[in-house]
mmCIF file of C-alpha atoms in Angstrom:
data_model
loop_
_atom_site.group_PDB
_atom_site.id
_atom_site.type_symbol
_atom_site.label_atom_id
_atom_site.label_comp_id
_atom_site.label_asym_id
_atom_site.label_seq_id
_atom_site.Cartn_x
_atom_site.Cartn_y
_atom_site.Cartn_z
ATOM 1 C CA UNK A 144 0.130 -5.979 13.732
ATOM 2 C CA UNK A 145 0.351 -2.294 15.045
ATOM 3 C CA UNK A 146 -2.941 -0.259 14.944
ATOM 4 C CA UNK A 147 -2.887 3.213 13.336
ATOM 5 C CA UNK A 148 -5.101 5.989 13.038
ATOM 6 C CA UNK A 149 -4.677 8.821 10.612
ATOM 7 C CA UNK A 150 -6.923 12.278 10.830
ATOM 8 C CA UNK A 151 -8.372 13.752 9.302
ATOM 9 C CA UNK A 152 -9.750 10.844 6.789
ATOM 10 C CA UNK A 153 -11.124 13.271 4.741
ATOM 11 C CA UNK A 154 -11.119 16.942 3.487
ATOM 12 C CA UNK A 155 -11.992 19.115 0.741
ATOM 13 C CA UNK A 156 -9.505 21.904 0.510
ATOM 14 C CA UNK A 157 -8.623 25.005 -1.635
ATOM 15 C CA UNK A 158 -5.988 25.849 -4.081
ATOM 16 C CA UNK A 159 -2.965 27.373 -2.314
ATOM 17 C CA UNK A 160 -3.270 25.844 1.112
ATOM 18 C CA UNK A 161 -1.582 23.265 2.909
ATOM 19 C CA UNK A 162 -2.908 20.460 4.914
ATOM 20 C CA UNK A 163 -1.042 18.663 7.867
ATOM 21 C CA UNK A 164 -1.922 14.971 8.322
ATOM 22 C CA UNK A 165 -1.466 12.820 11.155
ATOM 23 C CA UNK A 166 -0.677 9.346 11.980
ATOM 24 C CA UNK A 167 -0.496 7.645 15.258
ATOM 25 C CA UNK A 168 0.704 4.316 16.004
ATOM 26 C CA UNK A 169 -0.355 2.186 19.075
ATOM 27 C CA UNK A 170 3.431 0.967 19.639
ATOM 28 C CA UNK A 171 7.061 2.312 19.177
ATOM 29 C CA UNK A 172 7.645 1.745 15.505
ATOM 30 C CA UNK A 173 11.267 3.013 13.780
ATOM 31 C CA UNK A 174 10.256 3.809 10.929
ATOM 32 C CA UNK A 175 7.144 5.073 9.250
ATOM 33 C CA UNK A 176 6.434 5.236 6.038
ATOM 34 C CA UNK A 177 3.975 8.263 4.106
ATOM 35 C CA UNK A 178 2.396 6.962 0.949
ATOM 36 C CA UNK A 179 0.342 8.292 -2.041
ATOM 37 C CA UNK A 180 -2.481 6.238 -3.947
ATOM 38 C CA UNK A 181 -4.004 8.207 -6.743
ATOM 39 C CA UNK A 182 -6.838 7.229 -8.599
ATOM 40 C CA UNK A 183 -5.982 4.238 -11.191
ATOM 41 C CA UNK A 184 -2.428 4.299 -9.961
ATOM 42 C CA UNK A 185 -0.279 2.308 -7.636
ATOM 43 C CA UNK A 186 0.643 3.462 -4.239
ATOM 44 C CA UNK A 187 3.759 5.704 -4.699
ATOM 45 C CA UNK A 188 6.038 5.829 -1.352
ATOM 46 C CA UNK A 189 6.699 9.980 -0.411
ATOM 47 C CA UNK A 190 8.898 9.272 2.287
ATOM 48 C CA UNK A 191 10.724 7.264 5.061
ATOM 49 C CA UNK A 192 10.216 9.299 8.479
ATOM 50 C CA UNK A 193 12.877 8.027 11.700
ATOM 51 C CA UNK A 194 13.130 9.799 14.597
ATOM 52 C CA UNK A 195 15.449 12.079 15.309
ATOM 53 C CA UNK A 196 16.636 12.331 11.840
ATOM 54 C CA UNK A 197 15.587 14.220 8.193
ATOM 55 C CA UNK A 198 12.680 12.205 6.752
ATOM 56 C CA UNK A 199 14.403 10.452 3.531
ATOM 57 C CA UNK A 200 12.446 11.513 0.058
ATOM 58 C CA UNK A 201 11.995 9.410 -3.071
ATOM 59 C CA UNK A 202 12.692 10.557 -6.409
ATOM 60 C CA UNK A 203 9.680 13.132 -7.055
ATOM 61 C CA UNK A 204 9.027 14.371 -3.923
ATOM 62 C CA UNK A 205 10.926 17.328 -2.448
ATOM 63 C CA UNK A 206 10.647 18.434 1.543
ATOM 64 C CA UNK A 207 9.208 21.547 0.469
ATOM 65 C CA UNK A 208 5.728 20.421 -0.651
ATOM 66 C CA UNK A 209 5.455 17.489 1.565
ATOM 67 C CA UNK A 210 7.481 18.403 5.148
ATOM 68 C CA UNK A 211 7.446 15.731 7.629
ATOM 69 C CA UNK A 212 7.572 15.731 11.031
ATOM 70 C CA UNK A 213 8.634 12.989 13.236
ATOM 71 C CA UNK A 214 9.059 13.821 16.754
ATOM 72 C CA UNK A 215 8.745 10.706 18.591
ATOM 73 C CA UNK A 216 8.403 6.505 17.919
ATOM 74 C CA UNK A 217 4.304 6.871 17.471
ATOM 75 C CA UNK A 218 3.554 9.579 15.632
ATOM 76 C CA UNK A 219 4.435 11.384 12.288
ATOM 77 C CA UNK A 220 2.514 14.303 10.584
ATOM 78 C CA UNK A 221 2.674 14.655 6.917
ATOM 79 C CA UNK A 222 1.738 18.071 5.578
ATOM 80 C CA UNK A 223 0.734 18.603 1.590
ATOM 81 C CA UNK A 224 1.880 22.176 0.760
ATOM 82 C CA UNK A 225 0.269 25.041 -1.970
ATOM 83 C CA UNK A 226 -1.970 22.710 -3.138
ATOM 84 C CA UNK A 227 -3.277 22.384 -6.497
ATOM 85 C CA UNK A 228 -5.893 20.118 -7.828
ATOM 86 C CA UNK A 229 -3.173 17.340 -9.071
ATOM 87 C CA UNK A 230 -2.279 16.619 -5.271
ATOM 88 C CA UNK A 231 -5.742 15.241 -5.117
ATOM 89 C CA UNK A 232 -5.417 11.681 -3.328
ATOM 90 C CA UNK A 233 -5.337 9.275 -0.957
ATOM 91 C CA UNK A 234 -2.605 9.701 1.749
ATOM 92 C CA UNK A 235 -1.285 6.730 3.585
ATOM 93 C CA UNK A 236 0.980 5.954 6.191
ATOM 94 C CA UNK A 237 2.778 2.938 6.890
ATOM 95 C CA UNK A 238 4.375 1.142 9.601
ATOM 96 C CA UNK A 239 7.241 -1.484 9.417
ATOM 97 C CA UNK A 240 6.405 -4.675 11.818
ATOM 98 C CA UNK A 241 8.933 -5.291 14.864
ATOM 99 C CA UNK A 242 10.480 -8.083 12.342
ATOM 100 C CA UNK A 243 11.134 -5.668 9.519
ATOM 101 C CA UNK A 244 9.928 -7.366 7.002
ATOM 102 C CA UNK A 245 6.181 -6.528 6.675
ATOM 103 C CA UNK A 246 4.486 -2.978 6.617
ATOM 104 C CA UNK A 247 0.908 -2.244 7.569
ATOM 105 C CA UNK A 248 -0.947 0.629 6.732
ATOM 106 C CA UNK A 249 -3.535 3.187 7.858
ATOM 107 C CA UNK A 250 -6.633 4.008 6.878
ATOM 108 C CA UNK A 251 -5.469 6.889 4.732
ATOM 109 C CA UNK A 252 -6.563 10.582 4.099
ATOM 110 C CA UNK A 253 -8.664 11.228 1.279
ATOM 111 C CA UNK A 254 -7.593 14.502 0.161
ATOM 112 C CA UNK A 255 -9.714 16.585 -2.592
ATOM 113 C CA UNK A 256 -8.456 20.196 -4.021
ATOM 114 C CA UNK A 257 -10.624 22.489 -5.585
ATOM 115 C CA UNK B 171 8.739 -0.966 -18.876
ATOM 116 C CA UNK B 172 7.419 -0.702 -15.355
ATOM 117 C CA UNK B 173 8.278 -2.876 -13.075
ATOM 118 C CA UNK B 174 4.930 -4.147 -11.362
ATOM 119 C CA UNK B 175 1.990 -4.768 -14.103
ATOM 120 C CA UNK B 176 -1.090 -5.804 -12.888
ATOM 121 C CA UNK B 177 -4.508 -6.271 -14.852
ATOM 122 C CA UNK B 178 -6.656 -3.747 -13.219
ATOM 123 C CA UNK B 179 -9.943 -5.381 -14.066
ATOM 124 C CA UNK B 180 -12.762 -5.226 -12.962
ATOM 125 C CA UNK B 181 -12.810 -9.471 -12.329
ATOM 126 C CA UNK B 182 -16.369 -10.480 -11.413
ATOM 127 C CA UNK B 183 -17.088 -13.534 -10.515
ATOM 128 C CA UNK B 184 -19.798 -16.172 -8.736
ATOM 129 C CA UNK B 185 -19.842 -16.926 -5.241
ATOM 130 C CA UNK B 186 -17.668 -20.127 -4.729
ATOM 131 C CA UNK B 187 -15.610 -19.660 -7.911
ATOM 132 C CA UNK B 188 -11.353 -19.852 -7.658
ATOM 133 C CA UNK B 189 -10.294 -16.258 -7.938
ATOM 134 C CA UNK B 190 -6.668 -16.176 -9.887
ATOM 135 C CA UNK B 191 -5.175 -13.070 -9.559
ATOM 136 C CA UNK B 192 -1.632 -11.754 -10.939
ATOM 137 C CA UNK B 193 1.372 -9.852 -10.936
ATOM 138 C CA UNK B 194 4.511 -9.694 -13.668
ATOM 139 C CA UNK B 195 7.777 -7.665 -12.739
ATOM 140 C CA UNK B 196 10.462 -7.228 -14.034
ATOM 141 C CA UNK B 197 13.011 -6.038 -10.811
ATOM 142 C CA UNK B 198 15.527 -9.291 -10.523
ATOM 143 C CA UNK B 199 16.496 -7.555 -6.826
ATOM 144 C CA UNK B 200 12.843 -8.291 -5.495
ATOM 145 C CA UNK B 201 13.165 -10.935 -2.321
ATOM 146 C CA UNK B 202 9.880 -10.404 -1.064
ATOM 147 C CA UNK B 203 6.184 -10.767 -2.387
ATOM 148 C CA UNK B 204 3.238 -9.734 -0.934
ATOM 149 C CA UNK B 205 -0.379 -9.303 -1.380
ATOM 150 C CA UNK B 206 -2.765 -6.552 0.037
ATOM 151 C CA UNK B 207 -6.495 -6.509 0.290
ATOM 152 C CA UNK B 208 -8.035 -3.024 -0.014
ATOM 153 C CA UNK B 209 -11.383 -2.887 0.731
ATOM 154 C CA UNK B 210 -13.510 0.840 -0.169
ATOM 155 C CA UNK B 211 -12.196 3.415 1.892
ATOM 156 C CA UNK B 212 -10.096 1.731 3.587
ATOM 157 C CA UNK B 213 -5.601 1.042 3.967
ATOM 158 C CA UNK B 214 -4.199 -1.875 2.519
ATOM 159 C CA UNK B 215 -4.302 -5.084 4.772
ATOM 160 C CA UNK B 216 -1.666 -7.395 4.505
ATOM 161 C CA UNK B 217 -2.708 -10.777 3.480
ATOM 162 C CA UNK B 218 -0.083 -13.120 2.306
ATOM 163 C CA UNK B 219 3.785 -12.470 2.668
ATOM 164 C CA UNK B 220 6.503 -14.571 1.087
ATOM 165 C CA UNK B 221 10.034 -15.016 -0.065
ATOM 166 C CA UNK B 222 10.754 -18.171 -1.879
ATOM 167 C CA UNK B 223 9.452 -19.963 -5.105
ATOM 168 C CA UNK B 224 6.664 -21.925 -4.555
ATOM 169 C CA UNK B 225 3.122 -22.110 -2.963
ATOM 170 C CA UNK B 226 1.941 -20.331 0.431
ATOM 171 C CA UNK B 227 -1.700 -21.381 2.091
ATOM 172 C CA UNK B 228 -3.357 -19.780 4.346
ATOM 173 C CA UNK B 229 -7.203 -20.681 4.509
ATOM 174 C CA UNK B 230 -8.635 -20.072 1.190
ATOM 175 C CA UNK B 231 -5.812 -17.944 0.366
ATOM 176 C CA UNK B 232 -2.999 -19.595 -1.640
ATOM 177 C CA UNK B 233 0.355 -17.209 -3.164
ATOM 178 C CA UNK B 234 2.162 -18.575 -5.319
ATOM 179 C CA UNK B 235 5.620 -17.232 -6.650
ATOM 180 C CA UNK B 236 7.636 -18.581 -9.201
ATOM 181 C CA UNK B 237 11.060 -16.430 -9.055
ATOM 182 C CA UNK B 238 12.304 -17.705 -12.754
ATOM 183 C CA UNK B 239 9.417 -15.809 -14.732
ATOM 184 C CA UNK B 240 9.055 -13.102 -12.591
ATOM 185 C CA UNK B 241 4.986 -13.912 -11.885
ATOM 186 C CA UNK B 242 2.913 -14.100 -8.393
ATOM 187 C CA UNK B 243 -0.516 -15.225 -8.491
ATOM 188 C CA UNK B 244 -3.080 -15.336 -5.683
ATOM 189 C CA UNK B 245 -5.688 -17.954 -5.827
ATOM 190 C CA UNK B 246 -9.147 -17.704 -3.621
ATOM 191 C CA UNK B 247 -10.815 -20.749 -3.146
ATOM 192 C CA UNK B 248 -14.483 -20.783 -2.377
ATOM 193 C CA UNK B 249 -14.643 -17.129 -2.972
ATOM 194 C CA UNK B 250 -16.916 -15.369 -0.999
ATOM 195 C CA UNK B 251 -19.411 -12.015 -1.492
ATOM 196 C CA UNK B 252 -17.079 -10.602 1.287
ATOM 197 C CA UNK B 253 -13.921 -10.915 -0.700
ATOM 198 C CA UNK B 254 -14.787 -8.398 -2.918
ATOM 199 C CA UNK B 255 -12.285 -6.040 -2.638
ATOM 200 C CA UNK B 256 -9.328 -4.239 -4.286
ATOM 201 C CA UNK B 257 -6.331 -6.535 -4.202
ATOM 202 C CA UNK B 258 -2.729 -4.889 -4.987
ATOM 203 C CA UNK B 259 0.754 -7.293 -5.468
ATOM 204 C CA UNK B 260 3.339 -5.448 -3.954
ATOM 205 C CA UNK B 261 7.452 -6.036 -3.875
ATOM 206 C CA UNK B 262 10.490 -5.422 -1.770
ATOM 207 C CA UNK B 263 13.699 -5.722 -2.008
ATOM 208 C CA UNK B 264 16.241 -5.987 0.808
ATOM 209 C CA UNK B 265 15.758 -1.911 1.670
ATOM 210 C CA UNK B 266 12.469 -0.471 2.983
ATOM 211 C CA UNK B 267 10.493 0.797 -0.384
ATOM 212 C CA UNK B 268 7.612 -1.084 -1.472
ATOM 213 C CA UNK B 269 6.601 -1.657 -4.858
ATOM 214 C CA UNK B 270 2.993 -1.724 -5.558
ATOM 215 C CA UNK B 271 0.625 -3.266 -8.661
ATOM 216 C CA UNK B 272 -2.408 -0.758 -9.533
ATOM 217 C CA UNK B 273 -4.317 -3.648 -8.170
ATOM 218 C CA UNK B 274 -7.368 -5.638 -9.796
ATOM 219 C CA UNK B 275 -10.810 -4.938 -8.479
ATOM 220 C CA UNK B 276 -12.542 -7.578 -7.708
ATOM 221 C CA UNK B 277 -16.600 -8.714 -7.472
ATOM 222 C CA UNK B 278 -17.909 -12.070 -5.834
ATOM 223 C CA UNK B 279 -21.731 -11.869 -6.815
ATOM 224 C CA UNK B 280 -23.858 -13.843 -4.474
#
């Protein structure tokens, strides 16, 4: 399984600002994966990052509050835009394995708004 | 109706007992079943991955999927103070999206 690291793992931010969150994978992966896991809920995929190509958003989620960067096979950045308390979470991003069936995950950002 | 349900617990249980953990959907297009360990703080870790009916083992994991009622269970044998953990049933179909329970916290006492 790929290793990947995410930073920061944790911040306390105010209303109004934006966060960029980063994910780096120790091997060329095609596509990456940013998740959400809010408290009592299940993890909720954001978006499917590929490089070289417009990350792909699920119903919900619109490029404007979460843009995501993908500008080469290890590493994606997420960023969480004019926050407001509700975006409060746990940020995760995912990797698909080289046989395309399983996905791993990072340790995930722990984001709290104020 | 959603698609995953899971009972979030808490489950508590005694060292040694067999953990029986579950998952209903309802999505006739899932093809793959999986189960995730999250422990506090920490990403999902894949720990069993399947795609037919029937039983998987793998130590004192077992999955077990039966396709016709739409249910996957994961059974711990011999269940240990480190298996206490958040454990989440996920789903895929043929595309790339995931489909996560809420998971069910679980306790092993010692």
């Amino acid at each position: 399984s790929a290793v990947i690291s995410q930073k920061p793992s944790r911040d306390i931010c105010q209303r109004g600002t934006s966060l960029t969150i980063q994910c780096q994978v120790d091997s060329q992966v095609t596509m990456m994966f940013w998740y959400r896991q809010q408290p009592g809920q299940s993890l909720t995929l954001i978006a499917t990052a590929n490089q070289g190509s417009e990350a792909t958003y699920e119903s919900g989620f619109v490029i404007d509050k979460f843009p995501i960067s993908r500008p080469n096979l290890t590493f994606s950045t997420l960023t969480v835009s004019n926050m407001s308390p509700e975006d409060s979470s746990i940020y995760l991003c995912s990797v698909e394995s080289s046989g395309g069936n399983e996905q791993f995950f990072g340790p995930g950002t722990r984001l709290t708004v104020l | 109706q959603k698609e995953v349900e899971q009972d979030p617990g808490p489950l508590s249980v005694p060292e040694g007992a067999i953990v029986s953990l579950n998952c209903t959907y309802s999505n006739s297009a899932f093809q793959y079943f999986m189960w995730y360990r999250q422990y506090s703080r920490k990403g999902p870790e894949l720990l069993m991955y399947t795609y037919s009916s029937g039983n998987k083992e793998d130590g004192r994991f077992t999955a077990q999927v039966d396709k016709s009622s739409k249910y996957i269970s994961l059974f711990i044998r011999d269940s240990q103070p480190s298996d206490s953990a958040t454990y989440l049933c996920a789903f895929r179909t043929g595309a790339n999206n995931l489909f996560f329970g809420t998971g069910t916290r679980l306790t092993v006492i010692p």
